[in-house]
mmCIF file of C-alpha atoms in Angstrom:
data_model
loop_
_atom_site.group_PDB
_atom_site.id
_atom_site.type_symbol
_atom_site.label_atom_id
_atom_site.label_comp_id
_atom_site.label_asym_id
_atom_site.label_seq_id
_atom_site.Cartn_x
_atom_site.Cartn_y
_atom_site.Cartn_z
ATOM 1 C CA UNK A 1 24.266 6.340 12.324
ATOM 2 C CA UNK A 2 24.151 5.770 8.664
ATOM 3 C CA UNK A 3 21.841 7.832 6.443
ATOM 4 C CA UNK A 4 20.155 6.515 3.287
ATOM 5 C CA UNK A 5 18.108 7.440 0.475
ATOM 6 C CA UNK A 6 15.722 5.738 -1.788
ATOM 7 C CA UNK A 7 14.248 7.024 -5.011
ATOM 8 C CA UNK A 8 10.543 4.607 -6.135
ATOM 9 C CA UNK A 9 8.348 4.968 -8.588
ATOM 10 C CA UNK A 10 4.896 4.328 -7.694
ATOM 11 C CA UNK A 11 1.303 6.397 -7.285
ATOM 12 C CA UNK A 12 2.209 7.862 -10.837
ATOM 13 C CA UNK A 13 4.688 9.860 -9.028
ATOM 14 C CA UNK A 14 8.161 9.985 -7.786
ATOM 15 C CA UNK A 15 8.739 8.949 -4.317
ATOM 16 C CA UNK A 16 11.590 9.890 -2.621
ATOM 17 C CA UNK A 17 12.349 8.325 1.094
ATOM 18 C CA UNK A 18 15.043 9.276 3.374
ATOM 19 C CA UNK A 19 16.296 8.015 6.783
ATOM 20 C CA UNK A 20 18.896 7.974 9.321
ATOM 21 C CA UNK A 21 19.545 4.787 11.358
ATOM 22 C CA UNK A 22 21.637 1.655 12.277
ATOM 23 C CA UNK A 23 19.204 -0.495 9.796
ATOM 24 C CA UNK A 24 18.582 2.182 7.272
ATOM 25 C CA UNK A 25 18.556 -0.030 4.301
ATOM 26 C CA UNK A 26 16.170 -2.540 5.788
ATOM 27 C CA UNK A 27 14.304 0.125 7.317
ATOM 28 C CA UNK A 28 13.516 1.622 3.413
ATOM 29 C CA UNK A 29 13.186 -1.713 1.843
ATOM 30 C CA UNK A 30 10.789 -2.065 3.660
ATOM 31 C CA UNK A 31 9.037 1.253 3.607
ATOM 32 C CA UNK A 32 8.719 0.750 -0.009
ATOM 33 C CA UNK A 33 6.710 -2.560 -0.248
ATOM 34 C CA UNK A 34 4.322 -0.757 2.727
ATOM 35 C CA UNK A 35 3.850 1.679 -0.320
ATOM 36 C CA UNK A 36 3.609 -1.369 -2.552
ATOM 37 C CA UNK A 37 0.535 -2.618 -0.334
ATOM 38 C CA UNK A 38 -0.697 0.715 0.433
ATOM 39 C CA UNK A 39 -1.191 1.639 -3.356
ATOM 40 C CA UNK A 40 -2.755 -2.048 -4.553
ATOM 41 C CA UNK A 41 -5.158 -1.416 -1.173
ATOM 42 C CA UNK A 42 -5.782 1.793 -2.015
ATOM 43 C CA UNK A 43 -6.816 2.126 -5.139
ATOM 44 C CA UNK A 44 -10.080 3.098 -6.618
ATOM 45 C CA UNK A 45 -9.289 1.753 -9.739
ATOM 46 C CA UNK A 46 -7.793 -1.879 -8.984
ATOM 47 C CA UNK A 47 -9.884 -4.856 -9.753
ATOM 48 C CA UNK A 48 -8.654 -6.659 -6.905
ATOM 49 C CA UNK A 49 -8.914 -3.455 -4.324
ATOM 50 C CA UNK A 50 -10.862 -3.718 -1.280
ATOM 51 C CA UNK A 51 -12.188 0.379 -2.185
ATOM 52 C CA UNK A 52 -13.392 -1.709 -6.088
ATOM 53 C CA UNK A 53 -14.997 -4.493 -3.627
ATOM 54 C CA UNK A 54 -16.585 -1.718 -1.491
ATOM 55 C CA UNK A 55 -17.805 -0.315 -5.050
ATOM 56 C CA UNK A 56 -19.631 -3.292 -6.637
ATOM 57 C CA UNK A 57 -21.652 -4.097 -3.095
ATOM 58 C CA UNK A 58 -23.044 -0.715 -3.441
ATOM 59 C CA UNK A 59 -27.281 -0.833 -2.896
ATOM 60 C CA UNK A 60 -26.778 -4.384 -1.882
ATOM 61 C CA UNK A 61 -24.259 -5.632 1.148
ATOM 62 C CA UNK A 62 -22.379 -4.611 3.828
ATOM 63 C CA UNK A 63 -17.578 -5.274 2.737
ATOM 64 C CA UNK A 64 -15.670 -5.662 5.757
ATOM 65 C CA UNK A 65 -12.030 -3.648 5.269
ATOM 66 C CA UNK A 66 -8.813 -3.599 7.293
ATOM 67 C CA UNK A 67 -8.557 -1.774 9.936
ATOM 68 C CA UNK A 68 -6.454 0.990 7.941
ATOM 69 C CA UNK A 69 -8.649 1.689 5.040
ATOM 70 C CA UNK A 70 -11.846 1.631 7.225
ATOM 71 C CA UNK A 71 -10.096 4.186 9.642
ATOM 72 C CA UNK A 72 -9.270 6.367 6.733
ATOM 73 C CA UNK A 73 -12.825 6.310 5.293
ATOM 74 C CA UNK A 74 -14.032 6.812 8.833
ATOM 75 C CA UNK A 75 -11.659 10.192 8.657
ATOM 76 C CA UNK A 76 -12.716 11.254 5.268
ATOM 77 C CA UNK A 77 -16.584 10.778 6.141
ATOM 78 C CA UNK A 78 -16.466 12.898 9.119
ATOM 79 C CA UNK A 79 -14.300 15.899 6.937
ATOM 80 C CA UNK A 80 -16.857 15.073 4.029
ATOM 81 C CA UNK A 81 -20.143 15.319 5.903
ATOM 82 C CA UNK A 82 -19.474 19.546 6.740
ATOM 83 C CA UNK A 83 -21.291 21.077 4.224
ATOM 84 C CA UNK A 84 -19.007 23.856 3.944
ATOM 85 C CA UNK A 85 -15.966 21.484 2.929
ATOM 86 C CA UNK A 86 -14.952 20.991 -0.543
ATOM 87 C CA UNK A 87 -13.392 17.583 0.563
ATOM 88 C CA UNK A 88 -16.246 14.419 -0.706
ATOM 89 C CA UNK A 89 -14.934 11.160 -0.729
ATOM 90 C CA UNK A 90 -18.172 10.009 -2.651
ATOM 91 C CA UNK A 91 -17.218 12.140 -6.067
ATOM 92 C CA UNK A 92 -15.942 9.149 -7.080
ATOM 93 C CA UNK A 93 -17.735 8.563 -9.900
ATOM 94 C CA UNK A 94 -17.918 12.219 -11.120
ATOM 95 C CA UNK A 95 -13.901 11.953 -10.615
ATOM 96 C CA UNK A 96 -14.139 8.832 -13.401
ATOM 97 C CA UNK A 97 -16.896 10.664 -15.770
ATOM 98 C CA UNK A 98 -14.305 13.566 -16.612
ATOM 99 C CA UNK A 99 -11.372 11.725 -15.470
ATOM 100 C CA UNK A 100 -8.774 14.363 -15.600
ATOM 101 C CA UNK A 101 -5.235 13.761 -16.104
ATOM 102 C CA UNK A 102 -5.755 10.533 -18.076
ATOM 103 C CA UNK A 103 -5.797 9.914 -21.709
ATOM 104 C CA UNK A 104 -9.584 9.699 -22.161
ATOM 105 C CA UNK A 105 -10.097 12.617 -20.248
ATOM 106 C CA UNK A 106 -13.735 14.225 -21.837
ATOM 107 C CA UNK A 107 -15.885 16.685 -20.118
ATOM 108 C CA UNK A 108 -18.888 15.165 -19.708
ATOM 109 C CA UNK A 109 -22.674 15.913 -20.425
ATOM 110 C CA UNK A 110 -24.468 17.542 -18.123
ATOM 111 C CA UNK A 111 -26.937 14.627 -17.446
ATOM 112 C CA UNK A 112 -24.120 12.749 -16.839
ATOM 113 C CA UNK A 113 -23.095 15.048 -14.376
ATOM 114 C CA UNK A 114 -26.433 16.037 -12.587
ATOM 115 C CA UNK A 115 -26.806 11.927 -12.097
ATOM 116 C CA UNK A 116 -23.349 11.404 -11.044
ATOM 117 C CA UNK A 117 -23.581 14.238 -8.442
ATOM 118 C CA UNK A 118 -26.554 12.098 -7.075
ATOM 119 C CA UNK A 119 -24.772 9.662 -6.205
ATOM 120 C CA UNK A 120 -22.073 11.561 -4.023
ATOM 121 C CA UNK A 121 -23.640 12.284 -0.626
ATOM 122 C CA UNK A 122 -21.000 11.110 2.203
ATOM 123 C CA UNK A 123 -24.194 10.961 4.758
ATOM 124 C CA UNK A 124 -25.011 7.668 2.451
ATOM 125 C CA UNK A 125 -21.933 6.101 3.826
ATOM 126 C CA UNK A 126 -22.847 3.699 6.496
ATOM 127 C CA UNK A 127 -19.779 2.988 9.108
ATOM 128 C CA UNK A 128 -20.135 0.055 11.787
ATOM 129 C CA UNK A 129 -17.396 0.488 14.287
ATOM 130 C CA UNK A 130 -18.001 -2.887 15.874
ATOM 131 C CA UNK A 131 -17.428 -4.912 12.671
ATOM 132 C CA UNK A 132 -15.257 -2.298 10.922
ATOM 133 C CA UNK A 133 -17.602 -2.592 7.565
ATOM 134 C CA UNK A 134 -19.227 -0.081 5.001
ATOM 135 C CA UNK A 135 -22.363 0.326 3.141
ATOM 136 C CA UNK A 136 -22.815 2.109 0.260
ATOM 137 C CA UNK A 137 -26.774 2.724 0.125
ATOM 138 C CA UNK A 138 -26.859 3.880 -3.358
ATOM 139 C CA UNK A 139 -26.045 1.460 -6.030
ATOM 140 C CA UNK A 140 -23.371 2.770 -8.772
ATOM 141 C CA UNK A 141 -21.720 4.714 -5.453
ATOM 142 C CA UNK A 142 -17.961 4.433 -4.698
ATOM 143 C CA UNK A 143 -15.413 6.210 -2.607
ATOM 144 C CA UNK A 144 -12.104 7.698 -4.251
ATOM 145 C CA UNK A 145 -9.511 8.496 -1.206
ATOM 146 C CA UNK A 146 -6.812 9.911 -3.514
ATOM 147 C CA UNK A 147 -7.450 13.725 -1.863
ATOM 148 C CA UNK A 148 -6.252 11.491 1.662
ATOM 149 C CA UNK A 149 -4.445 8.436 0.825
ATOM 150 C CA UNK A 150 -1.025 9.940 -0.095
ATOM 151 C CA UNK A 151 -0.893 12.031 3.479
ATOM 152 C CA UNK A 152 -2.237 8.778 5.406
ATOM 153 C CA UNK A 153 0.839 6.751 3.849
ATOM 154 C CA UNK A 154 3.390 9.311 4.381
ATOM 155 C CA UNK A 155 2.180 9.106 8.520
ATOM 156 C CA UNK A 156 2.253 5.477 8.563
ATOM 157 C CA UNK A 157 6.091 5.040 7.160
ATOM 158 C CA UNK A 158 7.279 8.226 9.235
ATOM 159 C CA UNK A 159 5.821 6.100 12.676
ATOM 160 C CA UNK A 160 7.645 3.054 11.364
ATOM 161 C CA UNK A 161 10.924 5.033 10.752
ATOM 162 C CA UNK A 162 10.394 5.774 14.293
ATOM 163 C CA UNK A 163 9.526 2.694 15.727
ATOM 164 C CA UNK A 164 12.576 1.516 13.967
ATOM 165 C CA UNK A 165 14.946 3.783 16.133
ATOM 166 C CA UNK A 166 15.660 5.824 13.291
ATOM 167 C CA UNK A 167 17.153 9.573 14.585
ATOM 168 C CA UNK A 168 15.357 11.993 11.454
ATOM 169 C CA UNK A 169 13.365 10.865 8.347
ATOM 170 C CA UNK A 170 12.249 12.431 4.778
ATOM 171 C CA UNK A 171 9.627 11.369 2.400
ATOM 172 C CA UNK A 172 8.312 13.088 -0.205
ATOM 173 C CA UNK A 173 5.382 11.689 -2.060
ATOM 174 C CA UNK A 174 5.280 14.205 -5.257
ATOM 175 C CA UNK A 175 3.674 17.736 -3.776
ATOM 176 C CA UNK A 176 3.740 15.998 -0.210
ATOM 177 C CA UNK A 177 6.533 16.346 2.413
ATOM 178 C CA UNK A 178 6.928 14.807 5.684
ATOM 179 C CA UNK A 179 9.522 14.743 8.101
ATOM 180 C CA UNK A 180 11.196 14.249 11.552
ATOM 181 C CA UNK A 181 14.019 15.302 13.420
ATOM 182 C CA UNK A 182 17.194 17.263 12.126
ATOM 183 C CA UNK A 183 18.211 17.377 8.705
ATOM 184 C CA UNK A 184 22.003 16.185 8.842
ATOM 185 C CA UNK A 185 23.001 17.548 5.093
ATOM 186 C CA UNK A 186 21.101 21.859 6.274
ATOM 187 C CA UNK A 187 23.980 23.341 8.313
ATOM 188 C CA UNK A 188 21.292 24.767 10.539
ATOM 189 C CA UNK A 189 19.236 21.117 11.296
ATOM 190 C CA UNK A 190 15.871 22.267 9.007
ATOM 191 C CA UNK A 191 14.869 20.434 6.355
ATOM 192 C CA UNK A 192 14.455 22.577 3.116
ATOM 193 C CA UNK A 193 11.341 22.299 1.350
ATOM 194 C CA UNK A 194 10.877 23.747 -2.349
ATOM 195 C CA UNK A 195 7.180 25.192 -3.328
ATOM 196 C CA UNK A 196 6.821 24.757 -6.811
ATOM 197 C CA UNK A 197 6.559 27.876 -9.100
ATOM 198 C CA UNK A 198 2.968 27.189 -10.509
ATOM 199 C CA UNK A 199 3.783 29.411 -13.452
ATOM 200 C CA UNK A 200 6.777 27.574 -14.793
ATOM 201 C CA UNK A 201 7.784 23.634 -15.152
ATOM 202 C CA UNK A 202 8.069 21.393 -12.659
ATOM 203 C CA UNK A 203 11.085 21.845 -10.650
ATOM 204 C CA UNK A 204 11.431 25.419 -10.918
ATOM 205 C CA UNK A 205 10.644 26.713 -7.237
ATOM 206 C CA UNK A 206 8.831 29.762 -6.408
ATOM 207 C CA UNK A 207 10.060 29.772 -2.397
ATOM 208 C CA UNK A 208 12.116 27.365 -0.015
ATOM 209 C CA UNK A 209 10.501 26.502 3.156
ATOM 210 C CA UNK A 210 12.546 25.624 6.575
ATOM 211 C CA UNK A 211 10.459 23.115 8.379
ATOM 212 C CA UNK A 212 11.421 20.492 11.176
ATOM 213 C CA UNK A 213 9.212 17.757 12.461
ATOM 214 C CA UNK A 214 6.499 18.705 10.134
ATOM 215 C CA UNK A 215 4.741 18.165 6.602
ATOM 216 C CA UNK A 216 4.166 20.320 3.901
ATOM 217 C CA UNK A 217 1.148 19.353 1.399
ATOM 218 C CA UNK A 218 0.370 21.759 -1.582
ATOM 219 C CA UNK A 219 -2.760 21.100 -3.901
ATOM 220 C CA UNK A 220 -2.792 23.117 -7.005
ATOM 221 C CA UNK A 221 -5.038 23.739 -10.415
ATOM 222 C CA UNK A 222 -1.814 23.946 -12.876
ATOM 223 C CA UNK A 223 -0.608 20.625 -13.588
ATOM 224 C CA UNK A 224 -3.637 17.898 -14.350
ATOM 225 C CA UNK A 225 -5.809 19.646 -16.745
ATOM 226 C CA UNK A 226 -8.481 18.809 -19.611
ATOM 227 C CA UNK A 227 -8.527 21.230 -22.524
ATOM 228 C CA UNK A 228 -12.107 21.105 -24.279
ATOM 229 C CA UNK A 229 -13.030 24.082 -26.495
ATOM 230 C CA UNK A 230 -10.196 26.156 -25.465
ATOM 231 C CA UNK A 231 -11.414 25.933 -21.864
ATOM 232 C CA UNK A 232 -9.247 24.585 -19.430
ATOM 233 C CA UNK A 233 -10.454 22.233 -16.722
ATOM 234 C CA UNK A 234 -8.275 21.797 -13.573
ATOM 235 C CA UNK A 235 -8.760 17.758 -11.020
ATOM 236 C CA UNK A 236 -10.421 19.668 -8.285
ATOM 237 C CA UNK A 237 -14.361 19.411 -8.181
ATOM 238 C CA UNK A 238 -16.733 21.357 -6.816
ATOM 239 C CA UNK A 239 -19.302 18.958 -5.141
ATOM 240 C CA UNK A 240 -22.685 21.328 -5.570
ATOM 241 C CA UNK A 241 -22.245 21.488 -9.126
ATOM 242 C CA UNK A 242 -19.959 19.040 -10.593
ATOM 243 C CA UNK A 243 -17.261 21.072 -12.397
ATOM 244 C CA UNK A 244 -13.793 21.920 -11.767
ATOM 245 C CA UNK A 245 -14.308 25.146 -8.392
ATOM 246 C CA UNK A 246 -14.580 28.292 -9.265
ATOM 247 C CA UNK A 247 -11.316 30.208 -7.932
ATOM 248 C CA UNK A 248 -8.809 32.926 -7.891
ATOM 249 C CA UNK A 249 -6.293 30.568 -6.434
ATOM 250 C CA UNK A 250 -3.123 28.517 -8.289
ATOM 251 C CA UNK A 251 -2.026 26.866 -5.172
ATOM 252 C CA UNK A 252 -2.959 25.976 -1.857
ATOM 253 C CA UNK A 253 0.268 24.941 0.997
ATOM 254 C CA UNK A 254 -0.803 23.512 4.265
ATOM 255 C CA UNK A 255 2.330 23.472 6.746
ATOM 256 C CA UNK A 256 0.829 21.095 9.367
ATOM 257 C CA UNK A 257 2.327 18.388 12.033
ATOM 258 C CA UNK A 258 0.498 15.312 10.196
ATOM 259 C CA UNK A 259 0.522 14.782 6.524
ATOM 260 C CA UNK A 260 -2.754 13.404 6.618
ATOM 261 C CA UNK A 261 -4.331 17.032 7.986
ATOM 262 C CA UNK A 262 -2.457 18.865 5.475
ATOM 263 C CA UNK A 263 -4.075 16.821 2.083
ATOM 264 C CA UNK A 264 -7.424 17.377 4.870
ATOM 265 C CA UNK A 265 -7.093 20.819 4.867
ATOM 266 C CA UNK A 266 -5.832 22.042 1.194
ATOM 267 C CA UNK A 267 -8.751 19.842 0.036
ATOM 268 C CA UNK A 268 -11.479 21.247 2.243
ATOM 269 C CA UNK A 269 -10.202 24.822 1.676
ATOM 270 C CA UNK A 270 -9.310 25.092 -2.027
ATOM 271 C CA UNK A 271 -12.731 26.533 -3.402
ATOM 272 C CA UNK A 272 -13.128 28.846 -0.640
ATOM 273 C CA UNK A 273 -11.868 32.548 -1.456
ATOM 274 C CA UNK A 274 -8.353 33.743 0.332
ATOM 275 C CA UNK A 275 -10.082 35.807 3.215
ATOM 276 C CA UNK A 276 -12.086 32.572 4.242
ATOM 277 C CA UNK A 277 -8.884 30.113 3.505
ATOM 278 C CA UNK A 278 -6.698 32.707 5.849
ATOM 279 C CA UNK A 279 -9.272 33.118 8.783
ATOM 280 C CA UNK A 280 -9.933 28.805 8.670
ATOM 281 C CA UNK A 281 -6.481 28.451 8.941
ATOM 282 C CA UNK A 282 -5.580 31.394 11.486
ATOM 283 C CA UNK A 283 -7.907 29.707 13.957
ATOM 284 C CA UNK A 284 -5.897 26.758 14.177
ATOM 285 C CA UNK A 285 -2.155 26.943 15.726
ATOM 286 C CA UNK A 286 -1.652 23.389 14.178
ATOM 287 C CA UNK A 287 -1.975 24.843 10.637
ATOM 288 C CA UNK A 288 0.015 27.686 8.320
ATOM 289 C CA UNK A 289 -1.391 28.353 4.827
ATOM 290 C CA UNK A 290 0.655 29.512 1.764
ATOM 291 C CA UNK A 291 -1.716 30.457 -1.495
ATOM 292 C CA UNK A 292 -0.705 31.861 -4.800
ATOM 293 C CA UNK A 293 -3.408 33.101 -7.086
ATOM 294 C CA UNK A 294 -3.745 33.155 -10.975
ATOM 295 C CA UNK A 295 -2.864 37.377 -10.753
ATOM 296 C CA UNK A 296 0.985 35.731 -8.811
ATOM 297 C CA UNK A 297 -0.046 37.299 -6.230
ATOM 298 C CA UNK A 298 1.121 35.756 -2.572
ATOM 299 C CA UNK A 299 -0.866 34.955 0.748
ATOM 300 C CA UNK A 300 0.331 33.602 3.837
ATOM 301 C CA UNK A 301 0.012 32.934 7.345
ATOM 302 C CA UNK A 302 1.902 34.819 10.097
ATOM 303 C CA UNK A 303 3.363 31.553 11.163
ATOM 304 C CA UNK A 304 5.277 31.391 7.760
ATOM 305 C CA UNK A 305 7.131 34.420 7.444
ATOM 306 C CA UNK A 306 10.171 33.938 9.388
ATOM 307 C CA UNK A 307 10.813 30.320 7.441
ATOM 308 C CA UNK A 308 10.203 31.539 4.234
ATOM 309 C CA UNK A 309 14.116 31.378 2.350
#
């Protein structure tokens, strides 16, 4: 078996991909042009995107998608629609009014955000199984997946490594691990998995995590920020009142079996206070939870403490 590594950079992020296999170089060419199609897909922001298309019928017609992209909004509606959830897919156009971690990042007036916030309600997303098409009732609606997409992708390329024969797998999508069987390169087969330090630069690792057959997502408030006023606004929106939520927390891990769950759950959890995040999380055997708060203090499931290096 031959193992091989590929290093891509796409999503505004660095992708790293990993496999071992007979065909491992054809196996991660062509994992990286699914990424390629994934992103242009994808994307909110493309022109030529089915999720733009989706966008400019708003208030007026039904947009048929592929399969894929109308299963993940299917998944994100369902997470969206719990009123306790900070996860929307429909704060897409409050995510493009203060548009955080771009150059013209502004906070916005609040007019601009009371009318934006009207037009993210998820129950105004209208699904038709049958035909595998989406309306948007409002007009000037749109759906941003980027809380999702990134988990969804890292799935699909992990089942193709398999179907592919491959024996273990690796990809890491910038703050979002995945992987399968035993890491050959450990000494005791478990794939290492640094949790960035939130206080200090990228790359500088506040805990290693020993995982196997399993993904590790982490959301946090310390890297895309807007600086208005000497107030500092983090990416993550609270959906009742259009600014950046209100907590205690740094960073969120999820340690889950799917990718997809873990950007799910850190997204759904993240305004929530650590008692609540704990409990959620406790209730599910699927799930572990690692949080850091702004005091460096450090939270985590039972689950975690014996792979914690």
């Amino acid at each position: 078996m031959k193992e091989e590594e590929k290093i891509i950079n796409r999503m505004g992020t660095t992708i790293k991909l990993k496999v071992q296999a007979e065909n491992a170089h054809h196996i991660l060419q062509v994992a990286e042009n699914m990424l390629i199609d994934f992103e242009q897909r994808f994307n909110a922001n493309d022109e030529n995107s089915q999720l733009m298309k989706l966008a400019k019928n708003a208030g007026e017609k039904v947009t048929v998608l592929d399969q894929d992209l109308y299963e993940l909004i299917k998944i994100g509606k369902r997470h969206s629609d719990d009123p306790d959830s900070f996860l929307n897919i429909t704060l897409g156009p409050l995510i493009k009014a203060w548009n955080i971690g771009f150059l013209d990042a502004q906070m916005p007036k609040q007019e601009i955000i009371t009318e934006k916030l009207q037009l993210s309600n998820p129950k105004k997303i209208l699904l038709d199984d049958a035909k595998q098409s989406v309306l948007l009732k409002e007009k000037g609606m749109s759906i941003d997946l980027g809380a999702l997409a990134k988990g969804y992708f890292a799935d699909k390329i992990i089942h193709f490594f398999k179907q592919e024969g491959a024996v273990s797998g690796f990809i890491d999508l910038g703050g979002n691990v995945l992987t399968f069987g035993e890491a050959s390169h450990t000494g005791d087969d478990f794939w290492k998995v640094g949790i960035q330090n939130p206080f200090l630069p990228r790359g500088n690792q506040a805990m290693i995590l020993k995982i196997k057959n399993q993904s590790v997502v982490t959301s946090g408030i310390y890297e895309r920020v807007l600086v208005d006023n000497d107030q500092k606004y983090h990416h993550i929106f609270d959906r009742k009142t259009g600014y950046p939520v209100a907590t205690d927390l740094v960073s969120l891990t999820i340690v889950s079996k799917l990718s997809l769950d873990g950007e799910i759950w850190t997204t759904r959890l993240f305004g929530h206070n650590i008692s609540k995040i704990l409990e959620t999380v406790s209730q599910d055997d699927s799930l572990e939870a690692i949080l850091m708060t702004k005091n460096g203090e450090l939270a985590y499931t039972k689950g975690i403490k014996n792979r914690l290096v």
